């Protein structure tokens, strides 16, 4: 093969935006492309197929993907055989618009069509028909099996256990891009993780939009707690994480599995979104602050050192200063170990689209900054509390030139460590004890003990 030719007929380039679901969908597409004989390249100028896996959760995500597409479509100029394919959540929501805006795009297909990627690429070229553009909508939805994903080599792997979302949060576009909730059978998940362990992965993150609603609406007998127990029994696996959990899908079985399964890490990401009941109700989140509080206290009682992280939205429709103050006081009350904060971004097709009583942009930005300041101070304080303690760190990276390693504590804190004296550096995938000596809001630093 001539590596210097500008494009080769069997190469692909992939760019990924969005959440871990999308990252994993790209890993699956990589698996499918490899199986079909394509080789990955880092430079889009050398690819015969350019894949852009998009996100559309907020307007900024759309803008990022569009600007990238604007650049990438240049690679088709003078080289019509190059295929430009757009996948992911924006592709699902904006099929016709994208086609109108950028007619160069050859294939536009949403997340549920990932498994049809190879047949769709094949259908782009029909002898004698000239170029045709495919909107990947008329393909049958195959069984919910996972194609062989190609993950980056490492210690920790993403594993889909559930897809789609049956909730209808007023602000959120995801149910419109990822379809109804479906769960994979426990046996298939366990088998996939066994194979991952056999090739060296030590930690898995179980993925789903409402991962703790696992099994609901899918005819699966097993609950999320049962799934955690089954995965906990896999020999050679060291750690289990999962994301995202929904407050309305919490149950006692999940909490007891977190308490009893040694490999399930003491960390829960449980999006609160707002501290105000009236906003939670307008968001149609399906729980109150009191219910959230109740689950947090049951969890903290069962798993004493558990860390709790969350997602928060400011500037949603109808948010008053008083509502916002309730979000700040919820942050104080729950003392989150981390939070992703977002300014509400209206999304076409969602229930809240068209509601007009949003706070002004300036006000929302000001609230966002206040919230972030609050959280930064809290998280720094929480990290300071770790100084002097010993943390068990799963080593994800070792940098021999800097004589340093990095990884995560059980509570998902980022830890960097050096060694003392000339003791050997550990290998990736090992768990080492690290005495914490200092911290920033981004994580902890220490020495291997
Ligand atoms: N299924 C998960 C997360 C989905 S998207 C859950 O239910 O929590 C991740 C986060 O993006 C959400 O938790 C929410 O905080 C944020 N988000 C979703 N839609 C948004 C919008 N339109 N504007 C701003 N933030 C949004
Ligand atoms: Fe979106 Fe709500 Fe579903 Fe999460 S639970 S994906 S926020 S609709
Ligand atoms: Fe994820 Fe973005 Fe879709 S957050 S589910 S890739 S809209």
Short mmCIF file of C-alpha atoms and ligand atoms in Angstrom, two decimals:
data_model
loop_
_atom_site.label_atom_id
_atom_site.label_comp_id
_atom_site.label_asym_id
_atom_site.label_seq_id
_atom_site.Cartn_x
_atom_site.Cartn_y
_atom_site.Cartn_z
CA UNK A 1 0.00 0.00 0.00
CA UNK A 2 1.31 3.43 -0.88
CA UNK A 3 1.22 5.53 2.28
CA UNK A 4 2.06 8.72 0.41
CA UNK A 5 -0.98 8.77 -1.84
CA UNK A 6 -3.38 11.55 -0.77
CA UNK A 7 -6.33 9.23 -0.16
CA UNK A 8 -6.56 5.49 -0.14
CA UNK A 9 -9.68 3.59 -0.99
CA UNK A 10 -9.87 1.75 2.31
CA UNK A 11 -9.12 4.35 4.94
CA UNK A 12 -11.38 6.25 7.29
CA UNK A 13 -11.12 9.21 9.63
CA UNK A 14 -13.50 9.66 12.53
CA UNK A 15 -14.24 12.74 14.63
CA UNK A 16 -16.38 12.44 17.73
CA UNK A 17 -18.39 15.02 19.66
CA UNK A 18 -20.59 14.62 22.73
CA UNK A 19 -20.99 12.23 25.63
CA UNK A 20 -19.53 8.83 26.43
CA UNK A 21 -22.39 7.20 24.53
CA UNK A 22 -21.15 8.87 21.39
CA UNK A 23 -17.55 8.02 22.20
CA UNK A 24 -18.59 4.41 22.48
CA UNK A 25 -20.67 4.57 19.29
CA UNK A 26 -17.50 5.73 17.54
CA UNK A 27 -15.66 2.75 19.01
CA UNK A 28 -18.36 0.53 17.58
CA UNK A 29 -18.13 2.19 14.19
CA UNK A 30 -14.36 1.69 14.32
CA UNK A 31 -15.03 -2.02 14.94
CA UNK A 32 -17.40 -2.23 12.00
CA UNK A 33 -15.06 -0.36 9.67
CA UNK A 34 -12.14 -2.63 10.63
CA UNK A 35 -14.25 -5.69 9.99
CA UNK A 36 -15.11 -4.31 6.56
CA UNK A 37 -11.40 -3.88 5.77
CA UNK A 38 -10.94 -0.16 6.45
CA UNK A 39 -7.91 1.27 8.23
CA UNK A 40 -8.11 4.28 10.56
CA UNK A 41 -6.08 7.41 9.68
CA UNK A 42 -5.49 10.55 11.77
CA UNK A 43 -5.49 12.90 8.84
CA UNK A 44 -8.83 13.49 7.08
CA UNK A 45 -6.94 14.43 3.90
CA UNK A 46 -5.91 10.79 3.62
CA UNK A 47 -9.29 9.21 4.27
CA UNK A 48 -11.65 7.73 1.73
CA UNK A 49 -14.47 7.85 4.31
CA UNK A 50 -14.81 10.78 6.72
CA UNK A 51 -17.15 10.10 9.64
CA UNK A 52 -18.36 12.92 11.90
CA UNK A 53 -20.21 11.63 14.97
CA UNK A 54 -22.21 14.60 16.26
CA UNK A 55 -23.92 15.78 19.44
CA UNK A 56 -26.88 18.14 19.64
CA UNK A 57 -27.57 18.42 23.37
CA UNK A 58 -27.00 22.19 23.41
CA UNK A 59 -26.70 24.78 20.65
CA UNK A 60 -22.94 24.97 21.18
CA UNK A 61 -22.65 21.28 20.27
CA UNK A 62 -24.46 21.94 16.98
CA UNK A 63 -22.19 24.87 16.22
CA UNK A 64 -19.02 22.86 16.89
CA UNK A 65 -20.12 20.05 14.60
CA UNK A 66 -21.22 22.44 11.86
CA UNK A 67 -17.95 24.31 11.90
CA UNK A 68 -16.02 21.05 11.70
CA UNK A 69 -18.20 19.84 8.85
CA UNK A 70 -17.57 23.12 7.07
CA UNK A 71 -13.86 22.35 7.19
CA UNK A 72 -14.10 18.64 6.46
CA UNK A 73 -16.31 19.03 3.42
CA UNK A 74 -13.39 20.76 1.69
CA UNK A 75 -11.78 17.33 1.38
CA UNK A 76 -14.43 16.39 -1.15
CA UNK A 77 -13.42 19.22 -3.46
CA UNK A 78 -11.82 17.69 -6.53
CA UNK A 79 -12.15 14.23 -5.04
CA UNK A 80 -15.73 13.15 -5.38
CA UNK A 81 -15.03 9.58 -4.34
CA UNK A 82 -14.39 10.69 -0.77
CA UNK A 83 -17.45 9.85 1.34
CA UNK A 84 -18.56 12.32 4.01
CA UNK A 85 -20.88 10.68 6.54
CA UNK A 86 -22.55 12.41 9.49
CA UNK A 87 -23.76 10.23 12.35
CA UNK A 88 -24.86 10.81 15.94
CA UNK A 89 -27.54 12.88 17.58
CA UNK A 90 -27.43 15.97 15.35
CA UNK A 91 -27.65 13.71 12.30
CA UNK A 92 -30.80 12.14 13.69
CA UNK A 93 -32.51 15.42 14.50
CA UNK A 94 -31.41 17.49 11.54
CA UNK A 95 -31.36 15.05 8.63
CA UNK A 96 -33.17 17.16 6.04
CA UNK A 97 -31.73 20.47 7.23
CA UNK A 98 -28.19 19.17 7.16
CA UNK A 99 -28.71 17.88 3.66
CA UNK A 100 -30.02 21.26 2.54
CA UNK A 101 -27.22 23.15 4.27
CA UNK A 102 -24.37 20.93 3.07
CA UNK A 103 -25.36 18.96 -0.02
CA UNK A 104 -21.84 17.50 -0.15
CA UNK A 105 -22.69 15.19 2.74
CA UNK A 106 -23.27 11.68 1.40
CA UNK A 107 -24.79 9.94 4.38
CA UNK A 108 -26.74 11.26 7.37
CA UNK A 109 -27.82 8.71 9.97
CA UNK A 110 -28.62 8.79 13.70
CA UNK A 111 -27.31 6.69 16.60
CA UNK A 112 -29.75 3.82 16.12
CA UNK A 113 -28.28 3.25 12.66
CA UNK A 114 -24.70 2.69 13.82
CA UNK A 115 -25.07 -1.03 13.19
CA UNK A 116 -26.16 -0.39 9.60
CA UNK A 117 -23.06 1.65 8.79
CA UNK A 118 -21.46 -0.81 6.37
CA UNK A 119 -24.64 -1.60 4.37
CA UNK A 120 -25.39 2.13 4.21
CA UNK A 121 -21.91 2.92 2.87
CA UNK A 122 -22.40 0.14 0.34
CA UNK A 123 -25.72 1.59 -0.78
CA UNK A 124 -24.14 4.93 -1.62
CA UNK A 125 -22.86 3.62 -4.91
CA UNK A 126 -25.23 1.99 -7.29
CA UNK A 127 -23.74 1.33 -10.70
CA UNK A 128 -25.13 3.64 -13.35
CA UNK A 129 -27.03 5.80 -10.89
CA UNK A 130 -24.38 8.38 -10.21
CA UNK A 131 -24.04 9.92 -6.76
CA UNK A 132 -26.83 9.49 -4.27
CA UNK A 133 -27.31 10.80 -0.79
CA UNK A 134 -28.63 8.57 1.94
CA UNK A 135 -30.67 9.62 4.91
CA UNK A 136 -30.31 6.60 7.15
CA UNK A 137 -33.87 6.31 8.22
CA UNK A 138 -35.38 3.55 6.19
CA UNK A 139 -33.17 0.82 7.51
CA UNK A 140 -34.50 -1.84 9.77
CA UNK A 141 -33.44 -1.62 13.37
CA UNK A 142 -31.44 -4.78 13.96
CA UNK A 143 -31.37 -6.65 17.24
CA UNK A 144 -29.66 -4.79 20.05
CA UNK A 145 -26.35 -6.54 19.68
CA UNK A 146 -23.04 -4.76 19.99
CA UNK A 147 -20.76 -4.92 17.00
CA UNK A 148 -17.17 -5.65 17.98
CA UNK A 149 -16.05 -2.24 19.22
CA UNK A 150 -12.44 -1.09 18.87
CA UNK A 151 -11.48 0.72 22.03
CA UNK A 152 -8.29 2.62 22.62
CA UNK A 153 -5.85 0.39 24.51
CA UNK A 154 -5.98 1.08 28.20
CA UNK A 155 -7.23 0.08 31.58
CA UNK A 156 -10.81 1.21 31.46
CA UNK A 157 -13.52 0.47 28.87
CA UNK A 158 -16.99 1.80 28.11
CA UNK A 159 -19.76 -0.80 27.82
CA UNK A 160 -23.31 0.01 26.74
CA UNK A 161 -25.90 -1.71 28.89
CA UNK A 162 -28.91 0.38 27.90
CA UNK A 163 -29.77 2.67 25.03
CA UNK A 164 -32.34 5.40 24.50
CA UNK A 165 -34.46 7.26 27.03
CA UNK A 166 -38.14 6.96 27.97
CA UNK A 167 -38.21 10.14 30.06
CA UNK A 168 -39.41 13.43 28.69
CA UNK A 169 -37.44 16.16 30.47
CA UNK A 170 -38.81 19.38 29.01
CA UNK A 171 -35.42 20.74 27.94
CA UNK A 172 -33.85 17.59 26.56
CA UNK A 173 -33.43 16.43 22.99
CA UNK A 174 -31.99 12.99 23.77
CA UNK A 175 -35.27 11.01 23.64
CA UNK A 176 -35.68 12.40 20.12
CA UNK A 177 -32.23 11.35 19.01
CA UNK A 178 -31.71 8.03 20.74
CA UNK A 179 -35.21 6.61 20.75
CA UNK A 180 -36.94 4.41 23.33
CA UNK A 181 -35.13 2.79 26.23
CA UNK A 182 -33.75 -0.68 25.51
CA UNK A 183 -31.55 -2.88 27.72
CA UNK A 184 -29.03 -5.47 26.64
CA UNK A 185 -29.32 -8.93 28.22
CA UNK A 186 -27.11 -9.52 31.29
CA UNK A 187 -25.46 -12.54 29.63
CA UNK A 188 -24.35 -10.49 26.60
CA UNK A 189 -22.93 -7.74 28.84
CA UNK A 190 -21.08 -10.22 31.03
CA UNK A 191 -19.64 -11.95 27.99
CA UNK A 192 -18.40 -8.69 26.52
CA UNK A 193 -16.76 -7.68 29.80
CA UNK A 194 -15.10 -11.11 30.17
CA UNK A 195 -13.54 -10.59 26.76
CA UNK A 196 -12.39 -7.10 27.75
CA UNK A 197 -10.75 -8.47 30.90
CA UNK A 198 -9.06 -11.19 28.87
CA UNK A 199 -7.33 -8.54 26.74
CA UNK A 200 -6.22 -6.48 29.74
CA UNK A 201 -8.95 -4.01 30.71
CA UNK A 202 -9.40 -3.74 34.48
CA UNK A 203 -12.31 -1.32 34.86
CA UNK A 204 -15.60 -0.91 33.01
CA UNK A 205 -18.04 1.98 32.91
CA UNK A 206 -21.56 0.73 32.25
CA UNK A 207 -23.35 3.22 30.03
CA UNK A 208 -26.98 4.21 29.68
CA UNK A 209 -29.01 7.43 29.71
CA UNK A 210 -30.82 6.13 32.80
CA UNK A 211 -28.56 3.27 33.63
CA UNK A 212 -30.25 2.50 36.93
CA UNK A 213 -33.55 2.06 35.07
CA UNK A 214 -31.83 -0.93 33.43
CA UNK A 215 -34.26 -3.71 32.53
CA UNK A 216 -37.40 -1.57 32.63
CA UNK A 217 -39.51 -1.70 29.49
CA UNK A 218 -37.29 -4.39 28.03
CA UNK A 219 -38.84 -7.59 29.28
CA UNK A 220 -35.57 -8.29 31.13
CA UNK A 221 -36.12 -9.89 34.51
CA UNK A 222 -32.94 -8.49 35.96
CA UNK A 223 -32.73 -5.07 37.59
CA UNK A 224 -29.72 -2.76 37.66
CA UNK A 225 -28.73 -4.20 41.06
CA UNK A 226 -28.77 -7.71 39.55
CA UNK A 227 -26.60 -6.51 36.68
CA UNK A 228 -24.07 -4.98 39.09
CA UNK A 229 -23.89 -8.28 40.99
CA UNK A 230 -23.38 -10.28 37.81
CA UNK A 231 -20.58 -8.00 36.64
CA UNK A 232 -19.04 -8.03 40.11
CA UNK A 233 -18.56 -11.80 39.77
CA UNK A 234 -16.28 -11.47 36.73
CA UNK A 235 -12.79 -12.70 37.62
CA UNK A 236 -9.94 -10.33 36.85
CA UNK A 237 -12.13 -7.24 36.71
CA UNK A 238 -11.10 -4.74 39.39
CA UNK A 239 -13.53 -1.86 39.22
CA UNK A 240 -17.07 -1.12 38.05
CA UNK A 241 -18.47 2.33 37.39
CA UNK A 242 -21.70 3.41 35.72
CA UNK A 243 -23.34 6.50 34.35
CA UNK A 244 -25.89 8.17 34.22
CA UNK A 245 -28.34 7.40 37.02
CA UNK A 246 -31.74 9.06 37.32
CA UNK A 247 -33.17 10.00 40.72
CA UNK A 248 -36.56 8.52 39.79
CA UNK A 249 -35.02 5.15 38.95
CA UNK A 250 -33.16 4.74 42.26
CA UNK A 251 -34.11 1.62 44.21
CA UNK A 252 -33.06 -0.25 47.32
CA UNK A 253 -31.63 -3.14 45.26
CA UNK A 254 -29.19 -0.83 43.52
CA UNK A 255 -28.03 0.65 46.82
CA UNK A 256 -27.53 -2.74 48.42
CA UNK A 257 -25.56 -3.89 45.36
CA UNK A 258 -23.36 -0.78 45.68
CA UNK A 259 -22.84 -1.60 49.34
CA UNK A 260 -22.15 -5.31 48.93
CA UNK A 261 -20.25 -5.56 45.65
CA UNK A 262 -16.58 -4.87 46.33
CA UNK A 263 -15.79 -3.94 42.73
CA UNK A 264 -18.55 -1.36 42.42
CA UNK A 265 -16.82 1.93 43.15
CA UNK A 266 -18.24 4.29 45.78
CA UNK A 267 -19.31 7.01 43.37
CA UNK A 268 -22.72 8.00 42.08
CA UNK A 269 -23.37 10.55 39.37
CA UNK A 270 -26.93 11.63 40.06
CA UNK A 271 -28.09 14.69 38.10
CA UNK A 272 -30.20 17.03 40.21
CA UNK A 273 -30.64 19.76 37.53
CA UNK A 274 -32.23 22.25 39.94
CA UNK A 275 -32.75 22.72 43.66
CA UNK A 276 -36.20 24.22 43.18
CA UNK A 277 -39.26 21.95 43.18
CA UNK A 278 -41.19 24.26 40.94
CA UNK A 279 -38.43 24.16 38.34
CA UNK A 280 -38.01 20.39 38.69
CA UNK A 281 -41.69 20.15 37.96
CA UNK A 282 -41.51 22.44 34.94
CA UNK A 283 -38.55 20.41 33.73
CA UNK A 284 -40.75 17.33 34.14
CA UNK A 285 -37.99 15.52 35.99
CA UNK A 286 -40.43 13.37 37.94
CA UNK A 287 -38.94 13.87 41.43
CA UNK A 288 -38.82 16.48 44.15
CA UNK A 289 -35.87 17.78 46.14
CA UNK A 290 -37.18 15.77 49.10
CA UNK A 291 -37.04 12.53 47.11
CA UNK A 292 -33.52 13.32 45.92
CA UNK A 293 -32.51 14.05 49.53
CA UNK A 294 -34.02 10.78 50.68
CA UNK A 295 -32.03 8.69 48.18
CA UNK A 296 -28.82 10.55 48.93
CA UNK A 297 -29.17 9.89 52.65
CA UNK A 298 -29.99 6.21 52.07
CA UNK A 299 -26.96 5.93 49.82
CA UNK A 300 -24.62 7.69 52.25
CA UNK A 301 -25.82 5.53 55.08
CA UNK A 302 -25.19 2.34 53.08
CA UNK A 303 -21.91 3.42 51.44
CA UNK A 304 -20.22 5.77 53.92
CA UNK A 305 -17.40 7.15 51.74
CA UNK A 306 -19.44 7.45 48.58
CA UNK A 307 -18.83 10.49 46.39
CA UNK A 308 -21.73 12.23 44.75
CA UNK A 309 -21.53 14.21 41.52
CA UNK A 310 -24.28 15.90 39.59
CA UNK A 311 -25.50 17.94 36.61
CA UNK A 312 -27.10 21.36 37.10
CA UNK A 313 -28.91 23.64 34.65
CA UNK A 314 -29.25 27.38 35.22
CA UNK A 315 -31.45 29.78 33.31
CA UNK A 316 -34.27 27.35 32.58
CA UNK A 317 -37.69 28.82 31.78
CA UNK A 318 -39.27 30.56 34.74
CA UNK A 319 -36.12 30.46 36.91
CA UNK A 320 -36.37 33.25 39.48
CA UNK A 321 -33.65 34.51 41.81
CA UNK A 322 -35.36 32.46 44.52
CA UNK A 323 -35.27 29.28 42.42
CA UNK A 324 -31.60 29.86 41.70
CA UNK A 325 -30.91 30.41 45.42
CA UNK A 326 -32.46 26.98 46.02
CA UNK A 327 -29.99 25.44 43.60
CA UNK A 328 -27.13 27.13 45.48
CA UNK A 329 -28.44 25.89 48.78
CA UNK A 330 -28.84 22.36 47.37
CA UNK A 331 -25.15 22.51 46.45
CA UNK A 332 -24.37 23.46 50.06
CA UNK A 333 -26.64 20.78 51.43
CA UNK A 334 -25.46 17.83 49.32
CA UNK A 335 -21.85 18.99 49.21
CA UNK A 336 -21.28 17.52 45.78
CA UNK A 337 -17.85 16.14 44.91
CA UNK A 338 -18.18 17.42 41.36
CA UNK A 339 -20.76 18.94 39.04
CA UNK A 340 -21.30 19.71 35.39
CA UNK A 341 -23.14 23.03 35.08
CA UNK A 342 -24.95 24.15 31.96
CA UNK A 343 -26.82 27.21 30.83
CA UNK A 344 -30.19 26.16 29.44
CA UNK A 345 -30.14 25.98 25.67
CA UNK A 346 -33.54 25.71 23.95
CA UNK A 347 -33.70 22.71 21.61
CA UNK A 348 -36.14 22.41 18.72
CA UNK A 349 -38.66 19.62 19.14
CA UNK A 350 -38.46 19.52 22.93
CA UNK A 351 -41.48 20.33 25.14
CA UNK A 352 -39.86 23.56 26.44
CA UNK A 353 -39.01 24.87 23.01
CA UNK A 354 -41.06 27.99 22.46
CA UNK A 355 -41.55 28.72 26.16
CA UNK A 356 -40.68 32.36 26.44
CA UNK A 357 -40.10 33.03 30.14
CA UNK A 358 -36.38 32.36 30.22
CA UNK A 359 -34.17 34.68 32.24
CA UNK A 360 -32.10 37.00 30.05
CA UNK A 361 -28.82 35.64 28.71
CA UNK A 362 -26.85 38.06 30.91
CA UNK A 363 -28.69 36.95 34.00
CA UNK A 364 -28.18 33.27 33.15
CA UNK A 365 -24.46 33.83 32.55
CA UNK A 366 -24.17 35.67 35.87
CA UNK A 367 -25.96 32.84 37.70
CA UNK A 368 -23.81 30.27 35.96
CA UNK A 369 -20.66 32.06 37.15
CA UNK A 370 -21.95 32.31 40.72
CA UNK A 371 -22.78 28.62 40.70
CA UNK A 372 -19.37 27.69 39.34
CA UNK A 373 -17.60 29.81 41.94
CA UNK A 374 -19.59 28.11 44.66
CA UNK A 375 -18.79 24.65 43.32
CA UNK A 376 -15.11 25.43 42.77
CA UNK A 377 -14.74 26.47 46.40
CA UNK A 378 -16.64 23.43 47.63
CA UNK A 379 -14.70 20.97 45.50
CA UNK A 380 -11.37 22.49 46.51
CA UNK A 381 -12.38 22.15 50.14
CA UNK A 382 -13.41 18.53 49.58
CA UNK A 383 -10.11 17.75 47.87
CA UNK A 384 -8.21 19.44 50.72
CA UNK A 385 -9.89 17.03 53.10
CA UNK A 386 -8.10 14.22 51.28
CA UNK A 387 -4.63 15.64 51.98
CA UNK A 388 -2.78 13.37 54.41
CA UNK A 389 -4.97 10.38 53.54
CA UNK A 390 -4.07 7.29 51.55
CA UNK A 391 -6.00 6.58 48.36
CA UNK A 392 -6.14 3.35 46.37
CA UNK A 393 -5.43 4.41 42.79
CA UNK A 394 -6.04 2.33 39.68
CA UNK A 395 -3.09 3.30 37.49
CA UNK A 396 -4.27 4.44 34.06
CA UNK A 397 -1.07 6.05 32.78
CA UNK A 398 2.60 5.81 33.65
CA UNK A 399 5.03 8.40 32.41
CA UNK A 400 8.51 6.95 32.96
CA UNK A 401 10.27 10.13 31.80
CA UNK A 402 8.51 12.19 34.46
CA UNK A 403 8.55 9.24 36.85
CA UNK A 404 4.90 9.86 37.46
CA UNK A 405 1.64 7.95 37.23
CA UNK A 406 -1.97 9.01 37.08
CA UNK A 407 -5.28 7.33 37.70
CA UNK A 408 -8.46 7.55 39.73
CA UNK A 409 -9.30 7.03 43.36
CA UNK A 410 -12.36 4.87 44.14
CA UNK A 411 -14.39 8.09 44.46
CA UNK A 412 -13.35 9.04 40.92
CA UNK A 413 -10.90 11.74 41.99
CA UNK A 414 -8.08 12.26 39.57
CA UNK A 415 -4.76 11.40 41.27
CA UNK A 416 -1.19 11.98 40.15
CA UNK A 417 1.65 10.36 42.03
CA UNK A 418 5.40 10.11 42.06
CA UNK A 419 7.54 7.43 43.69
CA UNK A 420 9.83 7.83 46.61
CA UNK A 421 13.45 6.73 46.19
CA UNK A 422 14.15 4.13 43.55
CA UNK A 423 11.26 1.75 44.10
CA UNK A 424 9.97 0.51 40.71
CA UNK A 425 7.14 2.39 39.02
CA UNK A 426 3.96 0.31 38.90
CA UNK A 427 2.38 -0.83 35.64
CA UNK A 428 -0.88 0.45 34.23
CA UNK A 429 -3.80 -1.62 35.51
CA UNK A 430 -2.29 -2.06 38.98
CA UNK A 431 -3.87 -0.60 42.08
CA UNK A 432 -1.38 1.32 44.24
CA UNK A 433 -1.67 3.17 47.54
CA UNK A 434 -0.93 6.87 47.26
CA UNK A 435 -0.44 9.20 50.19
CA UNK A 436 -2.00 12.52 49.21
CA UNK A 437 0.22 15.55 49.79
CA UNK A 438 -1.48 18.37 47.90
CA UNK A 439 -4.46 19.16 45.71
CA UNK A 440 -6.10 21.57 43.30
CA UNK A 441 -9.75 21.69 42.36
CA UNK A 442 -8.89 19.36 39.46
CA UNK A 443 -7.47 16.58 41.58
CA UNK A 444 -4.99 15.18 44.08
CA UNK A 445 -1.22 14.72 44.09
CA UNK A 446 0.84 12.40 46.22
CA UNK A 447 3.50 9.73 46.57
CA UNK A 448 3.26 5.97 46.22
CA UNK A 449 3.51 4.30 49.61
N1 LIG B 1 -29.58 11.09 30.83
C1 LIG B 1 -28.82 11.90 31.63
C2 LIG B 1 -28.01 12.98 30.94
C3 LIG B 1 -28.40 13.52 29.62
S1 LIG B 1 -27.61 14.89 28.89
C4 LIG B 1 -29.74 12.48 32.69
O1 LIG B 1 -30.90 12.32 32.66
O2 LIG B 1 -29.27 13.08 33.59
C5 LIG B 1 -26.44 15.46 30.08
C6 LIG B 1 -26.80 16.72 30.76
O3 LIG B 1 -26.93 17.78 29.85
C7 LIG B 1 -28.13 16.69 31.49
O4 LIG B 1 -28.05 16.07 32.72
C8 LIG B 1 -28.45 18.16 31.60
O5 LIG B 1 -27.92 18.71 32.76
C9 LIG B 1 -27.77 18.77 30.40
N2 LIG B 1 -28.72 19.20 29.37
C10 LIG B 1 -29.53 18.42 28.63
N3 LIG B 1 -30.26 19.18 27.79
C11 LIG B 1 -29.90 20.47 28.01
C12 LIG B 1 -30.30 21.74 27.45
N4 LIG B 1 -31.22 21.81 26.52
N5 LIG B 1 -29.69 22.85 27.90
C13 LIG B 1 -28.73 22.77 28.86
N6 LIG B 1 -28.35 21.64 29.42
C14 LIG B 1 -28.91 20.49 29.00
FE1 LIG B 2 -32.61 13.80 28.71
FE2 LIG B 2 -34.09 13.55 30.85
FE3 LIG B 2 -33.67 11.43 29.28
FE4 LIG B 2 -31.69 12.41 30.74
S1 LIG B 2 -33.60 11.50 31.53
S2 LIG B 2 -31.59 11.83 28.60
S3 LIG B 2 -32.08 14.60 30.75
S4 LIG B 2 -34.81 13.27 28.76
FE1 LIG B 3 -24.83 12.35 24.03
FE2 LIG B 3 -25.02 14.66 22.82
FE3 LIG B 3 -26.47 12.66 22.01
S1 LIG B 3 -24.84 14.35 24.97
S2 LIG B 3 -26.82 11.44 23.81
S3 LIG B 3 -24.24 12.79 21.95
S4 LIG B 3 -27.12 14.76 22.13
#
